[in-house]
PDB file of C-alpha atoms and ligand atoms in Angstrom:
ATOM      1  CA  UNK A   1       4.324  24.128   5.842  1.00 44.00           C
ATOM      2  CA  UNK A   2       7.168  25.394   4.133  1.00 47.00           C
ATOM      3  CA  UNK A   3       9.328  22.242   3.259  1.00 67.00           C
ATOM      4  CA  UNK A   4       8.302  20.933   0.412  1.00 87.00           C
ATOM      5  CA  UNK A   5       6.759  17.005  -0.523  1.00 94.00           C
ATOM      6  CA  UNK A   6       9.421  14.069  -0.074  1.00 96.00           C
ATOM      7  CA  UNK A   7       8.270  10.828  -2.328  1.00 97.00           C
ATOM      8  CA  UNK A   8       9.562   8.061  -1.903  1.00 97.00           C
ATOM      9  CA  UNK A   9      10.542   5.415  -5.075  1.00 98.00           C
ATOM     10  CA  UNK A  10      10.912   2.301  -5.838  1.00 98.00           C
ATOM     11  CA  UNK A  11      13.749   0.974  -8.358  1.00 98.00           C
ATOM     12  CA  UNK A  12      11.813  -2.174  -9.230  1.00 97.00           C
ATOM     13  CA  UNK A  13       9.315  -0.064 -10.810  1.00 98.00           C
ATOM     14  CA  UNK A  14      11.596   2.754 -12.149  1.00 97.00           C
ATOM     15  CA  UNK A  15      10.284   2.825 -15.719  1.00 96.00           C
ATOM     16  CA  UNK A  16       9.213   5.833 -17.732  1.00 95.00           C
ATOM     17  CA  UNK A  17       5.934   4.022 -18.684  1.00 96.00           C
ATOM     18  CA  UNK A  18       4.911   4.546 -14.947  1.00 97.00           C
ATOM     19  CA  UNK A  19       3.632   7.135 -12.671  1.00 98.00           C
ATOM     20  CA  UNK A  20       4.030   5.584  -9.117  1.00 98.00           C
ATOM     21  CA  UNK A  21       5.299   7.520  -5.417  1.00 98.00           C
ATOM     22  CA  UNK A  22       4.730   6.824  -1.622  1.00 98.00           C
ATOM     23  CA  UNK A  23       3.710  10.258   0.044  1.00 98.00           C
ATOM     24  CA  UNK A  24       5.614  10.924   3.142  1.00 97.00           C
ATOM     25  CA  UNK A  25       4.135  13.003   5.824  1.00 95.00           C
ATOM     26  CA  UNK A  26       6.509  16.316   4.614  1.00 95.00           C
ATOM     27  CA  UNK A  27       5.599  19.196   3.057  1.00 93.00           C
ATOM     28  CA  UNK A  28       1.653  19.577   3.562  1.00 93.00           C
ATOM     29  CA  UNK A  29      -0.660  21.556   5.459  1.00 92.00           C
ATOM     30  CA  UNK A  30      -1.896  19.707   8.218  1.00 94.00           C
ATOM     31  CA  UNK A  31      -1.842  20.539  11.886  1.00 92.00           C
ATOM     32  CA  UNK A  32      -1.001  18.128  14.947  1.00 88.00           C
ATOM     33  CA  UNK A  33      -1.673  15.000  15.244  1.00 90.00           C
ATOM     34  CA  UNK A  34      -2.016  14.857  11.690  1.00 89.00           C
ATOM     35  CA  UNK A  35       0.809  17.055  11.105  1.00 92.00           C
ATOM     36  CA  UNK A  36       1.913  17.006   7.727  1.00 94.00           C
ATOM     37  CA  UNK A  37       0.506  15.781   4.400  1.00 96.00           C
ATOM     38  CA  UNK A  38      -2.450  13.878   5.746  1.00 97.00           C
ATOM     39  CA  UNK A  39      -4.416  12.128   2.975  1.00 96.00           C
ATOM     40  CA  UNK A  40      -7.000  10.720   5.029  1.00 96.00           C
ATOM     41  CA  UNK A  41     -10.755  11.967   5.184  1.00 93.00           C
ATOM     42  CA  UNK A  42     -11.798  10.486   8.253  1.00 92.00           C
ATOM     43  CA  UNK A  43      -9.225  10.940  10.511  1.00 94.00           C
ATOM     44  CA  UNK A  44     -10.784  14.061  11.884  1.00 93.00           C
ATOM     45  CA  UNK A  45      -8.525  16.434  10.282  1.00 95.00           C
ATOM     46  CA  UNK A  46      -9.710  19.848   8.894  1.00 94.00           C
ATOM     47  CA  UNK A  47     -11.511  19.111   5.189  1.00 95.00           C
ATOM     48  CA  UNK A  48      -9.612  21.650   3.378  1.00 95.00           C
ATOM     49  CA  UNK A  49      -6.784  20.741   4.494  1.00 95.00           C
ATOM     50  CA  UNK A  50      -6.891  17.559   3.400  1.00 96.00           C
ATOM     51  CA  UNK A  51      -7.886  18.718  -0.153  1.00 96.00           C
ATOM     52  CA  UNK A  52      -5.008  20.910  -0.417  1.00 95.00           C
ATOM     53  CA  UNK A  53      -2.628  18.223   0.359  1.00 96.00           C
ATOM     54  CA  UNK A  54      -4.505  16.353  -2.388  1.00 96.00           C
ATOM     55  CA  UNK A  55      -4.078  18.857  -4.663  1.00 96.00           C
ATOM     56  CA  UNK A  56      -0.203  18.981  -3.403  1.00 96.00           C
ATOM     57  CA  UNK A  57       0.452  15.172  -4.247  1.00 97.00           C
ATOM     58  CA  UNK A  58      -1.255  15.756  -7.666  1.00 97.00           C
ATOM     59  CA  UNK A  59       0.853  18.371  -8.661  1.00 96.00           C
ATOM     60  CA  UNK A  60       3.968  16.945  -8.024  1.00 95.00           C
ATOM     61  CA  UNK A  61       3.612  14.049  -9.559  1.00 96.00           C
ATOM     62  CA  UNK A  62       2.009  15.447 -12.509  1.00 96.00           C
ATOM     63  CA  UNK A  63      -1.460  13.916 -12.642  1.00 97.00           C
ATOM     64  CA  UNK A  64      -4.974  15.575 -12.809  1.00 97.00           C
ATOM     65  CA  UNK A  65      -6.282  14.708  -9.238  1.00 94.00           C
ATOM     66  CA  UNK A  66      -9.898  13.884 -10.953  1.00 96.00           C
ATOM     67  CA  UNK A  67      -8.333  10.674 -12.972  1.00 98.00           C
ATOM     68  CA  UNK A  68      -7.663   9.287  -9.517  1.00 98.00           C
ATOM     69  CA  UNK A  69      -9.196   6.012  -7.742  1.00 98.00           C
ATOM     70  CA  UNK A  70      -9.367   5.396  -4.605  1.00 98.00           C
ATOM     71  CA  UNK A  71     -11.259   2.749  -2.157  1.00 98.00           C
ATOM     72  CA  UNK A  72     -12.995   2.336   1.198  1.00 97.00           C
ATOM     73  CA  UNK A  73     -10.978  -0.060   2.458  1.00 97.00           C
ATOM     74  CA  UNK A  74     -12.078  -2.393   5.298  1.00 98.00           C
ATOM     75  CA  UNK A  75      -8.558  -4.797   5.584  1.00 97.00           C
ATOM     76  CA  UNK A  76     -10.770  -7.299   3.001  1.00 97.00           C
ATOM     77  CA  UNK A  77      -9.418  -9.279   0.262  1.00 98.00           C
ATOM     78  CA  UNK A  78     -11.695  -7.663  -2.442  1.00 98.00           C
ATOM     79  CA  UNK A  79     -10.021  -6.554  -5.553  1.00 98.00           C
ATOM     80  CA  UNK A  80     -11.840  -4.445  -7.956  1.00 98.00           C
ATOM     81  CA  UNK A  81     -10.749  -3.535 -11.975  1.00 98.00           C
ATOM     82  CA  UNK A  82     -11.223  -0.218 -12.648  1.00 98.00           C
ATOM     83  CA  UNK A  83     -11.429   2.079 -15.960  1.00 98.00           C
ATOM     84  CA  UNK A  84     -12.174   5.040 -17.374  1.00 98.00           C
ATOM     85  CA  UNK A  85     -15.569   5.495 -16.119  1.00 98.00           C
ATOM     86  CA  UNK A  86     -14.263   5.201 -12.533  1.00 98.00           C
ATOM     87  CA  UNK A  87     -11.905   8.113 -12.230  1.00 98.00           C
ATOM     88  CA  UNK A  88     -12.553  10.080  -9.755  1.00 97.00           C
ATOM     89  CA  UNK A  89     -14.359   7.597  -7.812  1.00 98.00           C
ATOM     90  CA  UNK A  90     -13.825   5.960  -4.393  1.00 98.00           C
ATOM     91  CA  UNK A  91     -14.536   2.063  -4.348  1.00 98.00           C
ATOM     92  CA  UNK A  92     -16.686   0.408  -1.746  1.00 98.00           C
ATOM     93  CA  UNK A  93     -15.560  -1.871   0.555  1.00 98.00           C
ATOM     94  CA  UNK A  94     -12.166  -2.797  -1.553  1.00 98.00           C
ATOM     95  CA  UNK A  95      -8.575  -3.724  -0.733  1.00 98.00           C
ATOM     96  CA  UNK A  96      -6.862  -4.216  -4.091  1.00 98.00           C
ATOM     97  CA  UNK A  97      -7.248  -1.880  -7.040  1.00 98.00           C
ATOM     98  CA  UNK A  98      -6.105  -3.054 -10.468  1.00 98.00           C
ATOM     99  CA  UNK A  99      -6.161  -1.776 -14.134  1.00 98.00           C
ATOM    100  CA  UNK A 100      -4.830  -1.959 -17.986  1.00 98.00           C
ATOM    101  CA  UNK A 101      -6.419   2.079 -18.226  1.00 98.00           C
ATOM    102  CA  UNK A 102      -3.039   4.528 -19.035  1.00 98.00           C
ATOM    103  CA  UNK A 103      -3.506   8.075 -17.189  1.00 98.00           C
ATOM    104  CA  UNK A 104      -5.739   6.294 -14.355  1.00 98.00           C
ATOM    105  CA  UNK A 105      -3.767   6.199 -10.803  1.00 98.00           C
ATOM    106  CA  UNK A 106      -5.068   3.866  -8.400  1.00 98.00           C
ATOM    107  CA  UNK A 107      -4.271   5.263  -4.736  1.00 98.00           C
ATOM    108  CA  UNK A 108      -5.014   3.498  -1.306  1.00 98.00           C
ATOM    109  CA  UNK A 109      -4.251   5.068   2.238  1.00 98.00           C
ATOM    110  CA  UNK A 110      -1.761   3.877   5.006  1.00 98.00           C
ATOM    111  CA  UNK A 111      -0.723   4.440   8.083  1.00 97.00           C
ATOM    112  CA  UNK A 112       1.024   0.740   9.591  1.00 97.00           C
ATOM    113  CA  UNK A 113      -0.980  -1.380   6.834  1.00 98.00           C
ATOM    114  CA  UNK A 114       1.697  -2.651   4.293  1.00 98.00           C
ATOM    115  CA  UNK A 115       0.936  -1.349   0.474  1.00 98.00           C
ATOM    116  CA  UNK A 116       2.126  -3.734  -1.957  1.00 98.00           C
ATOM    117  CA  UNK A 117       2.440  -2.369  -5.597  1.00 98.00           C
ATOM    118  CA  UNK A 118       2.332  -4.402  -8.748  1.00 98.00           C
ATOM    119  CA  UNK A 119       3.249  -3.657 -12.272  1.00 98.00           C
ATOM    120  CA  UNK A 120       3.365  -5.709 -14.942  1.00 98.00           C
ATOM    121  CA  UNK A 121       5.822  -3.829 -17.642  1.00 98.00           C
ATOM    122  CA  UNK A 122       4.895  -6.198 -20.867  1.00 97.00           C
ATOM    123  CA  UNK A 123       1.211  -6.437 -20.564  1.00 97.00           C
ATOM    124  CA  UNK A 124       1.131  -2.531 -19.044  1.00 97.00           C
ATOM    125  CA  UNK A 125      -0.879  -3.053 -16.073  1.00 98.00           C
ATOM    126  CA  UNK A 126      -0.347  -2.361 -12.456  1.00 98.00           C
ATOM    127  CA  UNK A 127      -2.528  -3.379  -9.118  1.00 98.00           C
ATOM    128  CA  UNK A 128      -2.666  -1.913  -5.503  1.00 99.00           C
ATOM    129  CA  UNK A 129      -3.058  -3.634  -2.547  1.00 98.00           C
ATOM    130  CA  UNK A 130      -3.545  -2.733   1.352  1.00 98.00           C
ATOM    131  CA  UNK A 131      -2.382  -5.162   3.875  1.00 98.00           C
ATOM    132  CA  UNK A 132      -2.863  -4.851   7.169  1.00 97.00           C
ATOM    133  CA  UNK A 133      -2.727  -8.315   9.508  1.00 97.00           C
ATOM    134  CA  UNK A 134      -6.120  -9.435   8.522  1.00 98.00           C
ATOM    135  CA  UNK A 135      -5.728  -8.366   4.995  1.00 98.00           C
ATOM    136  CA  UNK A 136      -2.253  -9.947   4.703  1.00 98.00           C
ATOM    137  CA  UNK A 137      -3.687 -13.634   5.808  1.00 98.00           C
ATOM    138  CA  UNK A 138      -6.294 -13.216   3.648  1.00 98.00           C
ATOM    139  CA  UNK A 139      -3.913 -12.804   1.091  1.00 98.00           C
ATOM    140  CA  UNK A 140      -5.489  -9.927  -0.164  1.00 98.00           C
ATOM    141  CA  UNK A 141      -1.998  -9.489  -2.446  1.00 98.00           C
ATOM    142  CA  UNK A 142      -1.613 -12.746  -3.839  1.00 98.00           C
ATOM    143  CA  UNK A 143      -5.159 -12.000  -4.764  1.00 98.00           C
ATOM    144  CA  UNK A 144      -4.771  -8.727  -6.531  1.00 98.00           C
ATOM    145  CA  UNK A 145      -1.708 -10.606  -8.374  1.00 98.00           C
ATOM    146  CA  UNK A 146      -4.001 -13.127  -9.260  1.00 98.00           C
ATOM    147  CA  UNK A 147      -6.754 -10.872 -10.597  1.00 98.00           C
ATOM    148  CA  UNK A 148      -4.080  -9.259 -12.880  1.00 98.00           C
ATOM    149  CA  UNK A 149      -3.530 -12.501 -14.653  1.00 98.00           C
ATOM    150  CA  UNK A 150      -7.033 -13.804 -14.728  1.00 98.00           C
ATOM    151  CA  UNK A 151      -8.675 -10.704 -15.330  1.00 98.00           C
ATOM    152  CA  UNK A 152      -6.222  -8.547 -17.599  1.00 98.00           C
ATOM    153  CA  UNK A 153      -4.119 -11.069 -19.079  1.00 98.00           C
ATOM    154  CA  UNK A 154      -1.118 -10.740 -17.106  1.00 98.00           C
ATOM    155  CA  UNK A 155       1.415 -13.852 -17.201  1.00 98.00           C
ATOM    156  CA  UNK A 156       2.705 -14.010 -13.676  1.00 98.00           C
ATOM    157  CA  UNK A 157       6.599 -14.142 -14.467  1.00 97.00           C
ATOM    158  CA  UNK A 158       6.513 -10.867 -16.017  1.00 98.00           C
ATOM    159  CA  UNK A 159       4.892  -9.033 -12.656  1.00 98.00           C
ATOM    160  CA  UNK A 160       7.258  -7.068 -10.505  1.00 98.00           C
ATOM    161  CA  UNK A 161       6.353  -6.127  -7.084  1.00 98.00           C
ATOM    162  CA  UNK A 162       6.991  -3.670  -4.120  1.00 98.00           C
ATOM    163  CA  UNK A 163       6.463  -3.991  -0.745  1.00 98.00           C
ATOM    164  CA  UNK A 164       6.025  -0.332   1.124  1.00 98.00           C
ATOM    165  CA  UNK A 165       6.790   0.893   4.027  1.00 98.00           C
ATOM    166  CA  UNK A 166       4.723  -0.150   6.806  1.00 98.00           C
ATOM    167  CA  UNK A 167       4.904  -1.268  10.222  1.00 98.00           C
ATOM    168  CA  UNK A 168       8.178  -3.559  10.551  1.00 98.00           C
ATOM    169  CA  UNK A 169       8.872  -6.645  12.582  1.00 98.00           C
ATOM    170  CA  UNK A 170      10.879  -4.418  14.780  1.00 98.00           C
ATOM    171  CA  UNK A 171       7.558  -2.767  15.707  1.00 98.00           C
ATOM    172  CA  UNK A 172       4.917  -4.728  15.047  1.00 98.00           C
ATOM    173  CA  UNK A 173       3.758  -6.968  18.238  1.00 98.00           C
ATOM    174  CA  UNK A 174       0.291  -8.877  18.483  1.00 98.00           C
ATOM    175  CA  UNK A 175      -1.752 -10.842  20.560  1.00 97.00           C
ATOM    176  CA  UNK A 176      -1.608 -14.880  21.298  1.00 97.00           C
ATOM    177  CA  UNK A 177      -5.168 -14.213  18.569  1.00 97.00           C
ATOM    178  CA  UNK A 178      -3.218 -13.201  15.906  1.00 97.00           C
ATOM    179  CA  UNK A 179      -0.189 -15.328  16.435  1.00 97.00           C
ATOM    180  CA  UNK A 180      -2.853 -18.508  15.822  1.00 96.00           C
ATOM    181  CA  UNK A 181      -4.125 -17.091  13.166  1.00 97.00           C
ATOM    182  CA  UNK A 182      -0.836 -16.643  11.239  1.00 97.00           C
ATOM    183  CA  UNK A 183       0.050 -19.741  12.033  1.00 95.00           C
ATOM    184  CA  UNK A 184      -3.051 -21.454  10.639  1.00 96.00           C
ATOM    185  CA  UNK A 185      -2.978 -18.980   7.364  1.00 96.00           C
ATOM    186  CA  UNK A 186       1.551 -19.921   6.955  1.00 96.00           C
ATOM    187  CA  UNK A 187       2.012 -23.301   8.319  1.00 94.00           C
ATOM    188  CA  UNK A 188       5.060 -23.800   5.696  1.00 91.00           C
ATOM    189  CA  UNK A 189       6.384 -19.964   7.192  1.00 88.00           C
ATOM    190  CA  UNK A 190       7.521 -20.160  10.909  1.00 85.00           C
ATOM    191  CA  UNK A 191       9.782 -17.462  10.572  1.00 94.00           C
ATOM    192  CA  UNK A 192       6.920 -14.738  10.437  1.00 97.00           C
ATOM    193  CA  UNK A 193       6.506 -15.005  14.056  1.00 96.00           C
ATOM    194  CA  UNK A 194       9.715 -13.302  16.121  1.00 96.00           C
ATOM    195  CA  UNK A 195      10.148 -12.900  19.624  1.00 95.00           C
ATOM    196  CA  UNK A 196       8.063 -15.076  21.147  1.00 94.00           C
ATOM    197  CA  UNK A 197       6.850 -13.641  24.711  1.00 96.00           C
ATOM    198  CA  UNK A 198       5.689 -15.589  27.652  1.00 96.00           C
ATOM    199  CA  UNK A 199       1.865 -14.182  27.918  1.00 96.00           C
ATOM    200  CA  UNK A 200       1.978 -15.438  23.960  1.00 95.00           C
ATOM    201  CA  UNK A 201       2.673 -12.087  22.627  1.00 97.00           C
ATOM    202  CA  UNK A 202       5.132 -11.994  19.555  1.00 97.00           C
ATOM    203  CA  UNK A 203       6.453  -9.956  17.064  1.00 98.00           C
ATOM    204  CA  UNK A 204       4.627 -10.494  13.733  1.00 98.00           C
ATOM    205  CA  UNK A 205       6.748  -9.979  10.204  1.00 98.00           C
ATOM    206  CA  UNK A 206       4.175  -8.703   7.967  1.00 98.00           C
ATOM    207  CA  UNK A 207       6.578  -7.610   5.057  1.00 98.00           C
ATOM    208  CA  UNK A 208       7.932 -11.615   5.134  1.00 98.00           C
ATOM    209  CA  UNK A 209       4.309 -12.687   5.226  1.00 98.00           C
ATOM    210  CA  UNK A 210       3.543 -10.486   1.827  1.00 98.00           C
ATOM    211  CA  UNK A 211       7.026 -11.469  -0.156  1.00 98.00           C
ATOM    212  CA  UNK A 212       6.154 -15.810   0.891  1.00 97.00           C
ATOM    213  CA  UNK A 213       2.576 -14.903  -0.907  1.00 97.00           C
ATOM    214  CA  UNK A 214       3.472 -13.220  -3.788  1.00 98.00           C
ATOM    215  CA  UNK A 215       6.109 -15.888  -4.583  1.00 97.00           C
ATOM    216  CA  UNK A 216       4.190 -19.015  -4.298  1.00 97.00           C
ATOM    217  CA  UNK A 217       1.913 -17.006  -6.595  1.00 97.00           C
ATOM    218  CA  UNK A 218       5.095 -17.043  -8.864  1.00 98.00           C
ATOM    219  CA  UNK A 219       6.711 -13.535  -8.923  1.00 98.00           C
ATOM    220  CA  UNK A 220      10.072 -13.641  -8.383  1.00 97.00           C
ATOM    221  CA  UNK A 221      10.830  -9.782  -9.014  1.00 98.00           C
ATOM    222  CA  UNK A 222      10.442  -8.546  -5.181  1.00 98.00           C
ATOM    223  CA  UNK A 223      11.570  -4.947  -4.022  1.00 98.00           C
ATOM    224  CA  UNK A 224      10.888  -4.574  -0.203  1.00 98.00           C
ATOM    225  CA  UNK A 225      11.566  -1.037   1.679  1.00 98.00           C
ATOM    226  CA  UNK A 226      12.351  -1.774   4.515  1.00 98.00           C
ATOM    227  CA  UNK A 227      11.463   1.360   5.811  1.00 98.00           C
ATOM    228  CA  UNK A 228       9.407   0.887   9.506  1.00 98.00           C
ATOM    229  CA  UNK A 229       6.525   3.686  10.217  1.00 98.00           C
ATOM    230  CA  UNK A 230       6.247   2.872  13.911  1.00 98.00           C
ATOM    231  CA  UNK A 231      10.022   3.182  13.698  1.00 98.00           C
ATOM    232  CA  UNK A 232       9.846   6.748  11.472  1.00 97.00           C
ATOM    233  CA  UNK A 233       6.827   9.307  12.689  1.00 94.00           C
ATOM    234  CA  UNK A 234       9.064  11.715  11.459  1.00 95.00           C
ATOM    235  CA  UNK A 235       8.445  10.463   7.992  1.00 96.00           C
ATOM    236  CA  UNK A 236       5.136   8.498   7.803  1.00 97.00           C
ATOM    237  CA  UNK A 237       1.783   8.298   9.424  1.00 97.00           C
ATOM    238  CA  UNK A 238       1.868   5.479  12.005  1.00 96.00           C
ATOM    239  CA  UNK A 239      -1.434   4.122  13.830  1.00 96.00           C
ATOM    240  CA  UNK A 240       0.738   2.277  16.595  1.00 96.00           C
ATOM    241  CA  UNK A 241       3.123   4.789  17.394  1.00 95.00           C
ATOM    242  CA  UNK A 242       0.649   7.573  17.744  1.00 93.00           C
ATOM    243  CA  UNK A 243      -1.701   5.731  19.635  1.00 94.00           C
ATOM    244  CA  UNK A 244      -3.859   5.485  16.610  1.00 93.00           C
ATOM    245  CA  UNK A 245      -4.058   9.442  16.533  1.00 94.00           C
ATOM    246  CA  UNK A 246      -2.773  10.254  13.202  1.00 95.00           C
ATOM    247  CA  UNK A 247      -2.891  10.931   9.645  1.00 96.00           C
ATOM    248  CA  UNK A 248      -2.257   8.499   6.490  1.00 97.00           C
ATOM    249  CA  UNK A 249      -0.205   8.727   3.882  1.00 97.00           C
ATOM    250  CA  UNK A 250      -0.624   7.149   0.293  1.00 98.00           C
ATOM    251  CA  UNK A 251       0.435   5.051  -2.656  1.00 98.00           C
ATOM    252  CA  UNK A 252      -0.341   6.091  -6.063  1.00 98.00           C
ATOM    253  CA  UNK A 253       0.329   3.913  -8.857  1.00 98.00           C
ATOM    254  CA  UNK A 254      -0.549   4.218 -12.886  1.00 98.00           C
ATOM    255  CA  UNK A 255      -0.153   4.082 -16.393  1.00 98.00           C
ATOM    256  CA  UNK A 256       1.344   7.365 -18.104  1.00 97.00           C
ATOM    257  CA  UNK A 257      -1.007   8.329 -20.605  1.00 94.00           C
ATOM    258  CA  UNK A 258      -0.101   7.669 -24.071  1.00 75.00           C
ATOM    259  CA  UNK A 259       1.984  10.243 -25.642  1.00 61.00           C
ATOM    260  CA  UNK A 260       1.053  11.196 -29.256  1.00 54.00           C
TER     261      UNK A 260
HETATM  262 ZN1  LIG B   1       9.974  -0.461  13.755  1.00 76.93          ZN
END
């Protein structure tokens, strides 16, 4: 409880226009098996404890907490603009936040899923995405990319993106289901699927599967972390290596307010 936050950064989207971290689970108040700074209401964790570690991220990034969005998300493709009017506010049933609103910080919860972060540095506009398996092949990124240009102007070759740590390759193994499924949703994309297993069990590479559709959407500028939560507990909140006992952490991603 002592040690303080870690964040961790992205250098595709180092730019002084932006306010944008990925919590880890160090320096907050929580107690096992959330142990750390969990940022997840309904993971049975103690209610003030979770606030505090809200308040925690908030302050060290800088950022009133009440000009914060968040979402309910349900691994959908959904993608919602937000604004002024919706700080504060969690979004129904939404996997993909995006707005053109400086001083508003979109945030989405992890723990596995794979965050992908977009920010488009001409037109000053960034999106948020959540990924999981179902999410990913319903190309709920390409989607939130696509709702940048169609609904805020964007022009697709100026968007950068970032692709979070999340469960890795390494880690990640699914059912015979899910292999079909990927298949179906990447025919052009056989390398997602590693490790092929007799009973039809492979290892699924969901980081791969988010870079392919953000660059057949056109974005060329493509920072993955590389960092695997199953493979770090230490560090980050991970569903399949804590037997789905656990905590999340978060992505927060915005526009600096304009200084005066
Ligand atoms: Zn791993």
């Amino acid at each position: 409880m002592t040690e303080s936050l870690a964040l961790y950064r992205f250098d595709a989207l180092a730019d002084a226009a932006l306010v944008h971290a990925v919590s880890t689970r160090l320096g907050g108040g929580s107690l096992l098996p959330t142990a750390g700074l969990n940022l997840g209401h309904t993971v049975g964790d103690d209610p003030q404890a979770v606030a505090g570690n809200h308040a925690l991220l908030a302050a060290a990034l800088g950022i009133p907490s009440g000009q914060i969005v968040s979402a309910h998300q349900v691994h959908g493709n959904q993608i919602a603009m937000v604004e002024q009017s919706d700080a504060g506010r969690v979004i129904s049933e939404t996997d993909g936040l995006i707005t053109e609103t400086s001083g508003l910080y979109l945030m989405l919860r992890y723990a596995d899923c794979v965050p992908v972060l977009l920010y488009d540095p001409i037109r000053q506009a960034v999106g948020l995405a959540h990924a999981g398996w179902q999410g990913t092949l319903a190309r709920v990124a390409a989607r939130t990319a696509q709702a940048m240009v169609s609904d805020l102007g964007c022009r697709v070759e100026d968007l950068r993106a970032a692709i979070g740590p999340s469960i890795g390759p390494c880690c990640y193994e699914v059912g015979p289901e899910v292999v079909t499924a990927t298949v179906a949703a990447f025919p052009d994309a056989p390398g997602l699927i590693k490790r092929r297993q007799a009973n039809g069990h492979a290892h699924l590479d969901l980081w791969a599967a988010n870079v392919r559709q953000l660059e057949q959407v056109g974005i060329d500028l493509i920072e993955t972390a590389g960092l695997c939560t199953a493979c770090r507990p230490d560090l980050f909140f991970s569903h399949r290596a804590e037997q789905g006992r656990t905590g999340r952490f978060a992505v927060i991603l915005g526009l600096r307010p304009d200084r005066i």
